[in-house]
XYZ file of C-alpha atoms in Angstrom:
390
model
C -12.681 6.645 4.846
C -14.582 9.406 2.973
C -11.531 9.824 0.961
C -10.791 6.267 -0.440
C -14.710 6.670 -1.439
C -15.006 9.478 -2.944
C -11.583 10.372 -4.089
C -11.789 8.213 -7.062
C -15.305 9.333 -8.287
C -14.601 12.959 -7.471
C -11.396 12.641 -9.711
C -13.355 11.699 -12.124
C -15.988 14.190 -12.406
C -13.226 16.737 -12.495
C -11.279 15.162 -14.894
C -14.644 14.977 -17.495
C -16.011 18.158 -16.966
C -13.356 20.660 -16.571
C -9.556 19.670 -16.438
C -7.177 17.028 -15.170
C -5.098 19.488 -13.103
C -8.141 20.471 -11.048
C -7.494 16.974 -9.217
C -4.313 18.761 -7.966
C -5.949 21.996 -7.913
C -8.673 20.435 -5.559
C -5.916 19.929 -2.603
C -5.312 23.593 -2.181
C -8.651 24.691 -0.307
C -9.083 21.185 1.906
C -5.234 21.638 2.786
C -5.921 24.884 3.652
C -9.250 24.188 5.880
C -7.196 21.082 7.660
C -4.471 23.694 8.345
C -6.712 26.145 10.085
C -8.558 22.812 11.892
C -5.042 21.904 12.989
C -4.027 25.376 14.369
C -7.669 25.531 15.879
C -8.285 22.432 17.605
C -5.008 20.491 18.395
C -2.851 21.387 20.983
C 0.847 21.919 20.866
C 3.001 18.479 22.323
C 5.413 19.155 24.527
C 9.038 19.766 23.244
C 11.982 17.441 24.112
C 14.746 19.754 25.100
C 16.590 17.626 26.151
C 17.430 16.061 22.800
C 19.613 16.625 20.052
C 18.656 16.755 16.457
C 21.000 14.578 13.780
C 21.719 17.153 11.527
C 23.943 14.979 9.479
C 21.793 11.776 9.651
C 18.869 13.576 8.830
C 20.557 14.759 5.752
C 21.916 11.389 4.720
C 18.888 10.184 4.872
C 17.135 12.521 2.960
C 19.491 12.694 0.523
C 18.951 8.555 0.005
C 15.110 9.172 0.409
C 15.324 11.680 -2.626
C 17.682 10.419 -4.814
C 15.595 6.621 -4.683
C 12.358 8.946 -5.407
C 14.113 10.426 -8.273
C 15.216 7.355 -9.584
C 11.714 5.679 -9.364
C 10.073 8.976 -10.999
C 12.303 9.090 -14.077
C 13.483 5.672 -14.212
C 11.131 4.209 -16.741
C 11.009 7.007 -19.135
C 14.951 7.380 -19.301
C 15.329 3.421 -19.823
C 16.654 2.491 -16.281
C 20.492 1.801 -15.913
C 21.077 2.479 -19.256
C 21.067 6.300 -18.485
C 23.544 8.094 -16.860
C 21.467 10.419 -14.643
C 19.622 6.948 -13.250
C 23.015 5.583 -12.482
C 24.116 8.564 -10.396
C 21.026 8.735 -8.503
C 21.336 5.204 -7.668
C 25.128 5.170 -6.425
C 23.922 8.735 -4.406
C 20.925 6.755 -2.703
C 22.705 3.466 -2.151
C 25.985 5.231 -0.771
C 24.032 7.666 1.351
C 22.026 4.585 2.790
C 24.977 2.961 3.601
C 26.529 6.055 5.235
C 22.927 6.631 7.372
C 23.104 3.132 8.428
C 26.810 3.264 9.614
C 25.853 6.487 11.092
C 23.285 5.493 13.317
C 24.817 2.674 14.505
C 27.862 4.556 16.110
C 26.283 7.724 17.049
C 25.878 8.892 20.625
C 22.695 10.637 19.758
C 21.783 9.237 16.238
C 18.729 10.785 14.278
C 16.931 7.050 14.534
C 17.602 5.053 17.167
C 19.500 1.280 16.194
C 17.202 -0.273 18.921
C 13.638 -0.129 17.281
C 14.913 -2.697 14.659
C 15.389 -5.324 17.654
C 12.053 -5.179 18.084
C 10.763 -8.969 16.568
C 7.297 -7.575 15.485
C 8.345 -3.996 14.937
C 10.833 -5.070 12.433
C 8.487 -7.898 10.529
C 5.846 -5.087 10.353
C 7.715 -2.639 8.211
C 8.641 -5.704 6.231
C 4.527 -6.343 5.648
C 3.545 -2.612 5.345
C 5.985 -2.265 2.473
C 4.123 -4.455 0.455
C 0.631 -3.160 1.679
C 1.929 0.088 0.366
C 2.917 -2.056 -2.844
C -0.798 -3.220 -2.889
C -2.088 -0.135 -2.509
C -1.032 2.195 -5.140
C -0.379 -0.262 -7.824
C -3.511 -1.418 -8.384
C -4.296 2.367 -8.787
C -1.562 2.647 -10.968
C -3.085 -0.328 -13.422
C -6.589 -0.002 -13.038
C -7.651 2.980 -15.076
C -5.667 2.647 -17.727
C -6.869 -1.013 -17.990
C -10.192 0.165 -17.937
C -9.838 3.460 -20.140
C -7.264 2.762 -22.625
C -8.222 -1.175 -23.435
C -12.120 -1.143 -22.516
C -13.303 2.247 -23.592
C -14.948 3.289 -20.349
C -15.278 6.804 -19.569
C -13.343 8.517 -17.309
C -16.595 8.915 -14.518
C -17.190 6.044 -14.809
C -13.440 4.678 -14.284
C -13.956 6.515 -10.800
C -17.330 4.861 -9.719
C -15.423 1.665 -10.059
C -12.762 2.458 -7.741
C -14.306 3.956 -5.500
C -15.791 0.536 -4.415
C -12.485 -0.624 -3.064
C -13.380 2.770 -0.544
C -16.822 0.896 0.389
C -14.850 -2.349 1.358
C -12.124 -0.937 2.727
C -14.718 0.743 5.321
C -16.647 -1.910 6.104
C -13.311 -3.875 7.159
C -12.145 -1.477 9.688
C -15.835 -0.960 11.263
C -15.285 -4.929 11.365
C -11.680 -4.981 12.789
C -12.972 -2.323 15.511
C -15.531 -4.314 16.510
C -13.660 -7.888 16.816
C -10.312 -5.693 18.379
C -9.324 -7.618 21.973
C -11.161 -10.506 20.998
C -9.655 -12.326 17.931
C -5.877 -12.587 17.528
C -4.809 -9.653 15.187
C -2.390 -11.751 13.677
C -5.773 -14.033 11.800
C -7.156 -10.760 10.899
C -4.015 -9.699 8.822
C -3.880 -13.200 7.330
C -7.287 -12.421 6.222
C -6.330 -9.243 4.763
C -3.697 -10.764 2.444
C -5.577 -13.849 1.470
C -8.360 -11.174 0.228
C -5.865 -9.596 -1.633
C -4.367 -12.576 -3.741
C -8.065 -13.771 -4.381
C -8.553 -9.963 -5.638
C -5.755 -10.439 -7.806
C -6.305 -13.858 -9.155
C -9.822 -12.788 -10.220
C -8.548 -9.512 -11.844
C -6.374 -12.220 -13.955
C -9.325 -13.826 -15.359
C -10.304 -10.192 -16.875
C -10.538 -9.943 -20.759
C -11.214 -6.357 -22.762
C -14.547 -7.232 -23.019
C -15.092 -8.108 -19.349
C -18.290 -6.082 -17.548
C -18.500 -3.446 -14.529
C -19.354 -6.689 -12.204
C -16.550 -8.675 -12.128
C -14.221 -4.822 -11.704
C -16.792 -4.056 -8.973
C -16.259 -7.548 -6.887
C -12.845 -7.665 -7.441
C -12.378 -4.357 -5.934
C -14.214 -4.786 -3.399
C -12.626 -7.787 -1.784
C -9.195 -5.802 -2.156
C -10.985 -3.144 0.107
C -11.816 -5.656 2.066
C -7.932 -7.079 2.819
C -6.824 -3.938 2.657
C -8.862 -2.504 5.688
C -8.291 -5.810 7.840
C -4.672 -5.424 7.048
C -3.762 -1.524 8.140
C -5.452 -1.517 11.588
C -3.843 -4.912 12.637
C -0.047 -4.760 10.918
C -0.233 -1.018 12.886
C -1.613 -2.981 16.292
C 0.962 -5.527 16.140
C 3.857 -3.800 15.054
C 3.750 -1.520 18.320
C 2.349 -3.446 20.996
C 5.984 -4.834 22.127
C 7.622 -1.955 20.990
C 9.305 0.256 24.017
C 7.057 3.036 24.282
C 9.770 5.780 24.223
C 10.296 4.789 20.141
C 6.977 5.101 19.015
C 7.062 8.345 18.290
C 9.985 7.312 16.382
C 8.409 4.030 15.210
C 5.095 5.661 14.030
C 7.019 8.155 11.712
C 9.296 5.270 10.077
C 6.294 2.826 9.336
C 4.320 5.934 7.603
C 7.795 6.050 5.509
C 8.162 2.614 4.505
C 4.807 2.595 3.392
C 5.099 5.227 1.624
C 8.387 4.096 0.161
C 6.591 0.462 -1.227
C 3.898 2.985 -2.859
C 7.008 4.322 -4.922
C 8.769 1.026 -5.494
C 5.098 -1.185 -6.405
C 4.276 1.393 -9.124
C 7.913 1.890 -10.646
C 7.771 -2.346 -11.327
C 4.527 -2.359 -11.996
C 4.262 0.432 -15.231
C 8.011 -1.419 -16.535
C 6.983 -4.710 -15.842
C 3.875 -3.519 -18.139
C 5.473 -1.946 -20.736
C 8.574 -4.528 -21.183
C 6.002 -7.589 -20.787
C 3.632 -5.889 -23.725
C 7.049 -5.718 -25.910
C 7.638 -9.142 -25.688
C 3.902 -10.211 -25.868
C 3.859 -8.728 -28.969
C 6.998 -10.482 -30.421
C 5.608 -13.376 -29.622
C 2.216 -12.956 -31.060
C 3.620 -11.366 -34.024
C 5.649 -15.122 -35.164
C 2.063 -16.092 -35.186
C 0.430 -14.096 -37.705
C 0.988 -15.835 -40.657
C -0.306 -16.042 -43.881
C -0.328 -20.105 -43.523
C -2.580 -19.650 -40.085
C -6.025 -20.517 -40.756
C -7.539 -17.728 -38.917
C -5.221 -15.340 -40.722
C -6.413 -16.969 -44.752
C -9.993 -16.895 -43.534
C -9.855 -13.249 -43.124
C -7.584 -12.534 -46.231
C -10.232 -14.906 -47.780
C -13.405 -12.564 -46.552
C -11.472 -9.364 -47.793
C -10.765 -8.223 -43.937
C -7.088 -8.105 -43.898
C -5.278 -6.622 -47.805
C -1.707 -8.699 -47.749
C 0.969 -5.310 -48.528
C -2.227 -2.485 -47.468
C -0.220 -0.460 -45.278
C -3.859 0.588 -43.896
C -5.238 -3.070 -43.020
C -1.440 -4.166 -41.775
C -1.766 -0.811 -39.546
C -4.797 -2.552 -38.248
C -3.833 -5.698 -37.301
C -1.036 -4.296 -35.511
C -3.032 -2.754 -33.656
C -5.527 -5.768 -32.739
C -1.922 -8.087 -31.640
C -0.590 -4.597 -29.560
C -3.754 -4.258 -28.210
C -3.807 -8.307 -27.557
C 0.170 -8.237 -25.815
C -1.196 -5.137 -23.701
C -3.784 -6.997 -22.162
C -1.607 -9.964 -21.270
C 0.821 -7.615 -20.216
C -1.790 -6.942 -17.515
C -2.960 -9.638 -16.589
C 1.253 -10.622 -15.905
C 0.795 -7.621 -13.688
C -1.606 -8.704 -11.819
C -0.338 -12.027 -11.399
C 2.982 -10.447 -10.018
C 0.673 -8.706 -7.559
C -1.362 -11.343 -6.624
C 1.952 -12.833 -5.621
C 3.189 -10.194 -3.583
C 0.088 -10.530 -1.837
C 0.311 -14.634 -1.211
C 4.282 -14.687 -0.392
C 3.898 -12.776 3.138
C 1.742 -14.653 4.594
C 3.993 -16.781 6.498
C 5.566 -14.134 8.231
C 2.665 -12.769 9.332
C 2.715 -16.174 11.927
C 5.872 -15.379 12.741
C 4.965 -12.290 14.703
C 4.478 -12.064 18.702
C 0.523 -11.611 19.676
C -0.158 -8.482 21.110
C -0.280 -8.743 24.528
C -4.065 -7.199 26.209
C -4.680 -3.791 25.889
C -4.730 -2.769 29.275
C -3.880 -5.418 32.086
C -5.263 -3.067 34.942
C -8.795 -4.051 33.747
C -8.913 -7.316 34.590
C -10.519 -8.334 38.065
C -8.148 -9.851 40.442
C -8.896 -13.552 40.928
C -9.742 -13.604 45.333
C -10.728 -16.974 45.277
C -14.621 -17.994 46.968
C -16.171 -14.902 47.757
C -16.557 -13.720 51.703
C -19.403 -11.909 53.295
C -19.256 -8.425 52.478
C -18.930 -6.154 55.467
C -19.994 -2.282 56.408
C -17.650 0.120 55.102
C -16.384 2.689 57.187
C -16.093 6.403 56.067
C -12.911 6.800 54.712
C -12.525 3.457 53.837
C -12.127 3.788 50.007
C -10.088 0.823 49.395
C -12.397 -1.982 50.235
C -15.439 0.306 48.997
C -17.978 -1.516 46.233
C -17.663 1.871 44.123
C -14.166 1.748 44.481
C -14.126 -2.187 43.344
C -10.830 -4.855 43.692
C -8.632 -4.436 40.598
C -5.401 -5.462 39.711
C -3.051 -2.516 40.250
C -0.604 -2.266 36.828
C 2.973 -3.311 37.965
């Protein structure tokens, strides 16, 4: 959790006092240092042999995988469907899809295996970790440019703020650890997501003139959701799941996640800019000579009717008005994503006790304890009466 703390406020100490590609730049000697603590300190899993790799399913699906990213990347700035190259990319990733899908589902050995999606709660988690990953990078995506671009705060700052999402996200999990085997994971994740919509419907009472406090506790209570949502979804998900597909399982969540990241910032930043178009065509019908707002200021000299300077201005003042609704729409949209889910939540299984060994077995009234013999292990009082796992 140092990361989600400090990430943001590190970024933005780079970013003021020397260069914004030093925040990439940055990766290169902690990706090293994990590399060499990787190669040092974990050992080498076993190898299944006896397996055969999907050549052909692996490359259907990465061809899908990277013709979606593509699309998602370059979408906004080419005008979606309107541009050729964003129409082949999206026939290439919906028709290699397809093609993985029918694969899998009539190959002997298949690169992911059809049964994982039986799974009830394996299934309904990748449904609710797509829109955590929505959560999660969108409101990254919005945030400093809401708070640089409308409200003039510097770019350190910007960081400071964010990095209190970090704080709550931390104190969640030491939380979630703590109350994990005794409350029903499936309350904690309904926690998470209510956090999250309250987040949201606070960040849509913001204004550009609104103070560090209400960025700060808004934040925070997405940090909050957020860290009682990724332990639990990530418990529940896998604790009916066969344990030969977790391996599998684990690697597909960590996709989909990833995935929703991609997809939640794509509609957020268009869902921005179209909603600021139309906010301004709407607040532009309203400036009008015959408004009284608009005479009073003609009348005090602040706006020149035909002064391509003061018309410049108030141009600005609506675009800089329909911008700020555009954000608040956004935040609304995400405030929904965050509500909507919650009934499937309750539709998952409860995960079953960690460990059934553990529990005593139930002898009935207790007998006098005899001598034990040497050798007699069994009935020993180190060796105790536990249920043996079935």
């Amino acid at each position: 959790m140092v990361g989600p703390i400090c990430g943001p406020s590190l970024g933005g100490v780079l970013t003021e006092w020397y260069d914004w590609r030093w925040v990439f730049f940055i990766n290169l000697p902690l990706g090293a240092l994990a590399l060499a603590g990787l190669a040092a300190f974990v050992p080498e899993s076993a190898i299944d042999r006896t397996r055969r790799f999907d050549l052909f399913g692996f490359m259907l699906l990465t061809l899908a995988i990277g013709a979606l990213q593509l699309l998602l990347d370059r979408g906004h700035s080419l005008d979606w469907f309107a541009s050729g190259e964003i129409l082949i990319e999206a026939i290439v990733a919906a028709g290699c899809f397809y093609l993985f899908v029918a694969h899998i589902a009539t190959a002997r050995h298949p690169f992911m295996e059809p049964a994982l999606f039986r799974d009830r709660n394996f299934s309904l988690g990748l449904v609710l970790i797509f829109v955590v990953g929505i959560i999660l990078l969108a409101t990254l995506a919005l945030l400093p440019p809401f708070m640089q671009n409308l409200m003039g705060y510097p770019v350190i700052d910007v960081g400071v703020l964010l990095g209190v999402r970090g704080v709550g996200t931390l104190i969640a999990m030491i939380t979630v650890g703590r109350l994990s085997g005794k409350v029903d994971m499936r309350y904690l994740a309904v926690i998470g997501f209510v956090c999250g919509t309250v987040s949201m419907w606070d960040a849509t009472h913001f204004t550009d003139e609104v103070g560090p406090w209400p960025l700060i506790r808004s934040g925070f209570v997405q940090g909050l959701g957020l860290g009682f949502l990724f332990v639990p979804l990530a418990t529940i998900a896998f604790a009916t799941l066969t344990p030969k597909y977790r391996n599998d399982g684990t690697s597909i969540f960590s996709l989909v996640r990833s995935i929703g990241s991609s997809i939640g910032v794509s509609i957020v930043i268009t869902y921005l800019a179209r909603a600021t178009q139309t906010n301004h065509a709407i607040l532009s019908e309203l400036v009008t000579p015959f408004r009284p707002a608009i005479e009073a200021a003609i009348g005090n000299g602040l706006i020149t009717p035909g002064d391509p300077a003061s018309m410049a201005a108030l141009n600005a003042t609506v675009t800089r008005q329909a911008r700020l609704i555009g954000y608040l729409q956004d935040f609304r949209l995400l405030m929904l994503a965050s509500l909507l889910p919650i009934p499937l939540v309750l539709l998952l299984r409860k995960a079953p006790p960690v460990s059934r060994a553990s529990k005593p077995l139930d002898l009935g009234p207790a007998k006098p304890a005899r001598h034990a013999r040497p050798g007699d292990a069994e009935t020993s009082p180190a060796a105790g009466l536990t249920s043996s796992p079935r």
